[in-house]
Coordinates of C-alpha atoms in Angstrom, one line a residue:
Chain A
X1 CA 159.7 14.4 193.2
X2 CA 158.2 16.2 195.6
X3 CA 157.4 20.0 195.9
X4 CA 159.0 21.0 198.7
X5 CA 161.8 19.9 201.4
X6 CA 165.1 18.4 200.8
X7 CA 166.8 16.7 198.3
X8 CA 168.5 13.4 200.7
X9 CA 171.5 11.4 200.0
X10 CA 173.6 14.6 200.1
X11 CA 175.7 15.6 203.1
X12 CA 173.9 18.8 203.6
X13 CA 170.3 19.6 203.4
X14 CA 169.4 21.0 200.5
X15 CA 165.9 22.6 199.3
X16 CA 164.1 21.3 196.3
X17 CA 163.6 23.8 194.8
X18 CA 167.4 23.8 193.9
X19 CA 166.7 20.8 191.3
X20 CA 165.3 23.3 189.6
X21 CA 168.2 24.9 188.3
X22 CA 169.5 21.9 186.4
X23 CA 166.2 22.3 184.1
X24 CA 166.7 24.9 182.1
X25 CA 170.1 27.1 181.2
X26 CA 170.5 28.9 184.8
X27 CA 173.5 29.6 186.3
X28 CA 174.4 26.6 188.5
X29 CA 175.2 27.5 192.6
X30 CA 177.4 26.1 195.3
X31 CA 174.7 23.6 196.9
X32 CA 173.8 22.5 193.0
X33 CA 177.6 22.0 192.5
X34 CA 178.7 20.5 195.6
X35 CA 175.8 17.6 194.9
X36 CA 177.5 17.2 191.5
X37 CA 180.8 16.8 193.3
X38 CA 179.3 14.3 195.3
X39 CA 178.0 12.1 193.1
X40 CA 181.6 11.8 191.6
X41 CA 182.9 11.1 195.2
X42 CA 180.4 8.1 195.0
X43 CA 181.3 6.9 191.9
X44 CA 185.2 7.0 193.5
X45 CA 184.0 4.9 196.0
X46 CA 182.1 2.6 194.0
X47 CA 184.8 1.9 191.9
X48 CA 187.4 1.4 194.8
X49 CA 189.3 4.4 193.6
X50 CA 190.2 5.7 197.1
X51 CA 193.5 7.6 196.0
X52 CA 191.4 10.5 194.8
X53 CA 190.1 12.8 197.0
X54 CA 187.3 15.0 195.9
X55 CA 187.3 18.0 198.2
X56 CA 184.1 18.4 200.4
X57 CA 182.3 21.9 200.2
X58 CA 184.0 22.1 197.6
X59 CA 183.7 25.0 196.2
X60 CA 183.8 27.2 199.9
X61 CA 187.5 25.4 199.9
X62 CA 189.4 27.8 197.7
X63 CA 187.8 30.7 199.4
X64 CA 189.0 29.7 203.1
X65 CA 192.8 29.2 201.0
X66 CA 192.6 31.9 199.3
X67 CA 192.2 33.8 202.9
X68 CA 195.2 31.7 204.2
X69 CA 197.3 33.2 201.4
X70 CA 196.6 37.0 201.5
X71 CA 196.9 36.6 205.1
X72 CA 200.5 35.4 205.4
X73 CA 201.2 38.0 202.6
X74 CA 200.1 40.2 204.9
X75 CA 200.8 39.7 208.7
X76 CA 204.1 37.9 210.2
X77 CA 202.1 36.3 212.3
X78 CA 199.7 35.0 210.0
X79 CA 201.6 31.9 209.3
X80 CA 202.1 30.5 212.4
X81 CA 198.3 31.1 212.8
X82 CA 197.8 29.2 209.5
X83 CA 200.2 26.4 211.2
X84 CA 198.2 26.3 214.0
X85 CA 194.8 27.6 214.3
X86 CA 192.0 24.9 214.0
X87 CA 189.9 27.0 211.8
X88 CA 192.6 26.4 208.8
X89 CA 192.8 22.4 210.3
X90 CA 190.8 21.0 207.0
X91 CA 193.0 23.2 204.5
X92 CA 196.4 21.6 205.9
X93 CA 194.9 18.3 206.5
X94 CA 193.9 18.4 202.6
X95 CA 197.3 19.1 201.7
X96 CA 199.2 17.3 204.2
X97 CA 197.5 14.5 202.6
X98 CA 198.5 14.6 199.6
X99 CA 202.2 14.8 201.1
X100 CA 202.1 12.0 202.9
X101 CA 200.9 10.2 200.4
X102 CA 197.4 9.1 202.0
X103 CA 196.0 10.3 198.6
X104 CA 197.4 11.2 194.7
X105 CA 194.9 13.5 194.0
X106 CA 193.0 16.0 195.3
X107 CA 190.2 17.6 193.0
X108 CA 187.8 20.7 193.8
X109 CA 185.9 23.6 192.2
X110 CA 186.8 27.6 191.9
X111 CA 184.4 30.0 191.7
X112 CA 186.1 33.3 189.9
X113 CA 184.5 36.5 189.9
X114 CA 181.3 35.4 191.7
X115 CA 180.5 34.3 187.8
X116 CA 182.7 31.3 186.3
X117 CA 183.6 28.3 187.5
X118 CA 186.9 25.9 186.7
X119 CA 188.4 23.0 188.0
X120 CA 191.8 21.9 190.2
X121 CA 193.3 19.0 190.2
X122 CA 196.1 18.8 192.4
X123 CA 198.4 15.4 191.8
X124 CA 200.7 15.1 194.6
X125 CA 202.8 12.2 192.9
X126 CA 203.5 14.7 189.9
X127 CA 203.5 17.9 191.4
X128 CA 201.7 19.1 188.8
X129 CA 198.1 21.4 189.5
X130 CA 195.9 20.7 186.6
X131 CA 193.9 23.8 185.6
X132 CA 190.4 23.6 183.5
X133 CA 188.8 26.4 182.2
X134 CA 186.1 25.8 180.1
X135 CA 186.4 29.4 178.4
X136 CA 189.9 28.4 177.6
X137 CA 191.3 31.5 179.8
X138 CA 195.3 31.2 181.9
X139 CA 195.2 30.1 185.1
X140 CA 193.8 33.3 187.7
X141 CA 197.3 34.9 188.4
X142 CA 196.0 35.0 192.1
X143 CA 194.7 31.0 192.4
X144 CA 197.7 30.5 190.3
X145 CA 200.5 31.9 193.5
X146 CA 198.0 30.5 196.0
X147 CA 198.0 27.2 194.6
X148 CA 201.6 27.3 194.3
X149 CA 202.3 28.9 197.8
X150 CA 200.5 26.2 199.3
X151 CA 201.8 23.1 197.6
X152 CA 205.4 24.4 198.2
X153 CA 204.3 25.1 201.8
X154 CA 203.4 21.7 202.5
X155 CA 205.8 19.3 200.4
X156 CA 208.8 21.6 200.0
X157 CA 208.4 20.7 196.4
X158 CA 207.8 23.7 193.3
X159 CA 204.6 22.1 191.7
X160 CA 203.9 23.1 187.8
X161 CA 200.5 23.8 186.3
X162 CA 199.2 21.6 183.1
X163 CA 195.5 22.2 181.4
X164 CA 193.4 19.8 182.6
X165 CA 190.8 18.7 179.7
X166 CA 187.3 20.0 179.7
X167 CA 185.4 20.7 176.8
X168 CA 185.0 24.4 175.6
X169 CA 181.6 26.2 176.8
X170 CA 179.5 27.4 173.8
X171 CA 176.7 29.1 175.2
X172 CA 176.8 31.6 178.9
X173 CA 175.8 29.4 181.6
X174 CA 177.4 25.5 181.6
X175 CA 180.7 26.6 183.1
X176 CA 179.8 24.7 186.5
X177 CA 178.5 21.8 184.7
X178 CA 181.7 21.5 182.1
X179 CA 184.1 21.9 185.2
X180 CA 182.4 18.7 187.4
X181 CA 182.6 16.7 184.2
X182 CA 186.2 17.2 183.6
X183 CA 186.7 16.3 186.9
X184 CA 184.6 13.4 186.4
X185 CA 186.4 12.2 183.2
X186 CA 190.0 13.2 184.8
X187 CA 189.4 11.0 188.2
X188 CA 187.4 8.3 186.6
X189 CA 189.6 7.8 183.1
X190 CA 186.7 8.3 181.3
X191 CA 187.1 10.3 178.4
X192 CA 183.6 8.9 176.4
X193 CA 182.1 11.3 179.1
X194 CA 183.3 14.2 178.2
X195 CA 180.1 16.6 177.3
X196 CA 179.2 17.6 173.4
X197 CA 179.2 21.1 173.9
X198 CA 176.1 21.0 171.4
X199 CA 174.1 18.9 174.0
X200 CA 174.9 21.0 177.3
X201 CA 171.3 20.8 177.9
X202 CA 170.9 17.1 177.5
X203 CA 174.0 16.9 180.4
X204 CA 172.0 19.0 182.8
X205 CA 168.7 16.8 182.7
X206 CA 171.2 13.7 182.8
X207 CA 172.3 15.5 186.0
X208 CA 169.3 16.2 187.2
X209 CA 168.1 12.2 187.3
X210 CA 171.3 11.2 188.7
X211 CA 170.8 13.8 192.0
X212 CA 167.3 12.4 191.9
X213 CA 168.0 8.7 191.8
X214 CA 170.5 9.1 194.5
X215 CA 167.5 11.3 196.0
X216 CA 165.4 8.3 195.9
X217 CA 168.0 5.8 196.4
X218 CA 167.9 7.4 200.6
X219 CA 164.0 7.7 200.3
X220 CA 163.4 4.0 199.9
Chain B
X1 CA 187.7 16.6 251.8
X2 CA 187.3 12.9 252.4
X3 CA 187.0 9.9 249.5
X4 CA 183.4 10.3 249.2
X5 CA 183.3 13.6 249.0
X6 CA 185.2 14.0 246.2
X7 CA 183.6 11.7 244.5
X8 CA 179.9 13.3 245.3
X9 CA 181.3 16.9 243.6
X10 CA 182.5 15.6 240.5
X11 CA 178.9 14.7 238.2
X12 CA 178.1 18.7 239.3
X13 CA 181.7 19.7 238.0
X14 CA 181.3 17.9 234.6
X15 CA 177.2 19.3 234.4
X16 CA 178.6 23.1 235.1
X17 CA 181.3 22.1 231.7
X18 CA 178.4 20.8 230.1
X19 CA 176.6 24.0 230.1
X20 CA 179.3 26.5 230.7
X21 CA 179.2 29.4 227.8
X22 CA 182.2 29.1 225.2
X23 CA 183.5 32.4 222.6
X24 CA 183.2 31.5 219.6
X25 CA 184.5 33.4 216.6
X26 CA 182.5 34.0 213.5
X27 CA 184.6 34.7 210.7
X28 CA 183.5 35.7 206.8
X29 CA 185.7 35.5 203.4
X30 CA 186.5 38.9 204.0
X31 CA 188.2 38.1 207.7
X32 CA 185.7 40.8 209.2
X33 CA 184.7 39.2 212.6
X34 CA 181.7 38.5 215.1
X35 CA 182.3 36.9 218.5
X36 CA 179.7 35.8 220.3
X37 CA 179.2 33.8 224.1
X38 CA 177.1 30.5 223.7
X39 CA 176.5 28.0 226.1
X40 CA 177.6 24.6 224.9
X41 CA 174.0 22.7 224.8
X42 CA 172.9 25.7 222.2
X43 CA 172.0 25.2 219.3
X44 CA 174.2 26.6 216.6
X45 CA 171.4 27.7 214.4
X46 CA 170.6 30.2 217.5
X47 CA 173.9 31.7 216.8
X48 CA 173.4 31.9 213.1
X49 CA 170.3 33.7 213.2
X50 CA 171.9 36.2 215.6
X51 CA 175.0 36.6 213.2
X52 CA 172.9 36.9 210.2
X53 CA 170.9 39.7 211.9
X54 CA 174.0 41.3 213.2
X55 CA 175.2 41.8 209.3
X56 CA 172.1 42.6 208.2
X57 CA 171.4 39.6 205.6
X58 CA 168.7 36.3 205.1
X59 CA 170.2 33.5 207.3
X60 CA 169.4 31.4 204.0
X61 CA 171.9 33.1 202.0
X62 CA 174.8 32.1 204.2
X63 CA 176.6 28.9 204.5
X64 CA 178.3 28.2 207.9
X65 CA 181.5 26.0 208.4
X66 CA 183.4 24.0 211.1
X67 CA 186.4 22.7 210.9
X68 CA 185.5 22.4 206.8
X69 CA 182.2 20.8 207.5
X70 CA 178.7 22.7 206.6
X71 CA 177.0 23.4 210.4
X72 CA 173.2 21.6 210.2
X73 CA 170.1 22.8 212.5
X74 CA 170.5 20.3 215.0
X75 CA 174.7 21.0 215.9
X76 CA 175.5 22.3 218.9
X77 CA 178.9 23.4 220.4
X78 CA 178.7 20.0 222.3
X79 CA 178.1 18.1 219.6
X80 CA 180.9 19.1 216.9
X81 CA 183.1 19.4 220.3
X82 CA 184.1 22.7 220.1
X83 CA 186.3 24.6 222.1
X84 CA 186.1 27.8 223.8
X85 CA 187.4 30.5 221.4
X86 CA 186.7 28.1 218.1
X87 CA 186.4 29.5 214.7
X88 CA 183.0 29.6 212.9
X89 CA 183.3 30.1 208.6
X90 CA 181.3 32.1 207.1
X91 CA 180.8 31.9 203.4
X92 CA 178.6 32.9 200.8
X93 CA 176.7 31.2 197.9
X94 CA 178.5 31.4 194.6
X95 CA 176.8 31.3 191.0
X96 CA 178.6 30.8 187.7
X97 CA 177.6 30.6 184.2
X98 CA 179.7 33.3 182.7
X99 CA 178.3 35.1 179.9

């Protein structure tokens, strides 16, 4: 692996120096998680499972819905601007997808607090939002009215939270890593892969060579 | 105007498109606003630079979005076919750990 420039196979450009984080216990950022997501948005594909969608930018999505939803909370007009403005195009085409049916499931990252992140699933056959919070904590009461304002908005249909699986965090820094993998083991069916929370570390250097195969996988 | 005529004016009309200046809107998490006048053959990173100056933080630390997609050095309003008073996302990087 290089020293410097970017990691490839990614949709975005990112420095290499980010690799770095996955080698010790740091906490992990956007760019380092939105890789993650996209190594399980591979694995989708590679497996021909194309009713799952795994949100790009994942993790800037809740932040451009959360807007939406303290917007029309606060303006009249703020709903026909969410209705029509481009800028909130990729929020209703997410769920409008989901409604027609074009996808099941729709899975992202939140980022609370600027210091913990979970993970959504949204299953659109269900109704149901599946919440994982590797501290074990209720769903945010504010992601919690969003996530239900928007569904409702979208499919006319009340949708009812479930915990999503994810294995409890044991130390103060594998919160981003324990909410991929339950993503990961939710979409996939694969609950072997669900991490050891004794062996966090040992999941972040298995990380590490999977964003670096992929790395290489473009190189060649 | 005769035929030909018409026909002679119209590759200037679509060049003077090409490189007219469009407002485009740059928006943060917050919903605080920047607008700014670019011509459409400029590239986006131009703008960036200028916004991240404007608010008084590193370019680097900011992520900028179009129509859900991150913006890369190379885009230009021409190329992600933007449209004059088109939104711009601006987000920040998030960390999490939690202690």
């Amino acid at each position: 692996v290089p020293w410097s420039g970017y990691i490839n196979g990614f949709p975005i450009h990112v420095d290499i120096s980010y690799l770095g984080g996955f080698l010790g216990p740091r906490w992990l950022s956007t760019e380092q998680l939105n890789m993650v997501m996209h190594l399980i948005h591979l694995e989708l594909v590679k497996k021909g499972c194309n009713d799952v969608k795994i949100i790009k930018e994942t993790t800037m999505f809740h932040q451009k819905l959360l807007e939406a939803y303290h917007a029309q909370r606060t303006s009249i007009d703020a709903l026909d601007t969410y209705t029509n403005a481009n800028h909130y195009r990729w929020i209703r085409d997410s769920c409008q997808a989901l409604q027609t049916g074009q996808y099941e499931q729709l899975a992202f990252l939140v980022n609370l607090n600027d210091n913990h992140w979970v993970s959504v699933v949204i299953n659109g056959h269900t109704d149901t939002i599946f919440y994982g919070d590797s501290l074990g904590s209720d769903v945010d009461p504010t992601l919690r009215d969003a996530l239900r304002w928007w569904t409702h908005l979208h499919t006319g249909r009340d949708f009812v939270f479930e915990e999503l699986p994810i294995t409890r965090q044991t130390d103060g820094h594998s919160c981003g890593l324990m909410a991929c993998n339950a993503i990961e083991a939710w979409v996939l069916h694969k609950p072997a892969i669900y991490i050891d929370p004794d062996c966090a570390l040992e999941e972040r250097l298995r990380m590490f060579v999977r964003i670096v195969q992929r790395h290489f996988e473009e190189v060649r | 105007m005769s035929e030909e005529d018409q026909h002679s004016t119209q590759p200037e009309i679509k060049d003077e498109d090409a490189n007219a200046p469009i407002n485009v809107k740059v928006v943060s998490s917050t919903g605080d606003e920047v607008f700014f006048k670019i011509k459409r053959s400029t590239k986006l990173s131009k703008l960036q630079g200028a916004y991240a100056a404007k608010v008084g933080k590193d370019v680097g630390s900011i992520r900028f979005l179009y129509d859900g997609s991150r913006i890369s050095e190379t885009d230009t309003p021409a190329s992600l076919d933007m449209e004059d008073n088109d939104t711009i996302d601006v987000m920040v990087e998030q960390v999490g750990g939690c202690h």
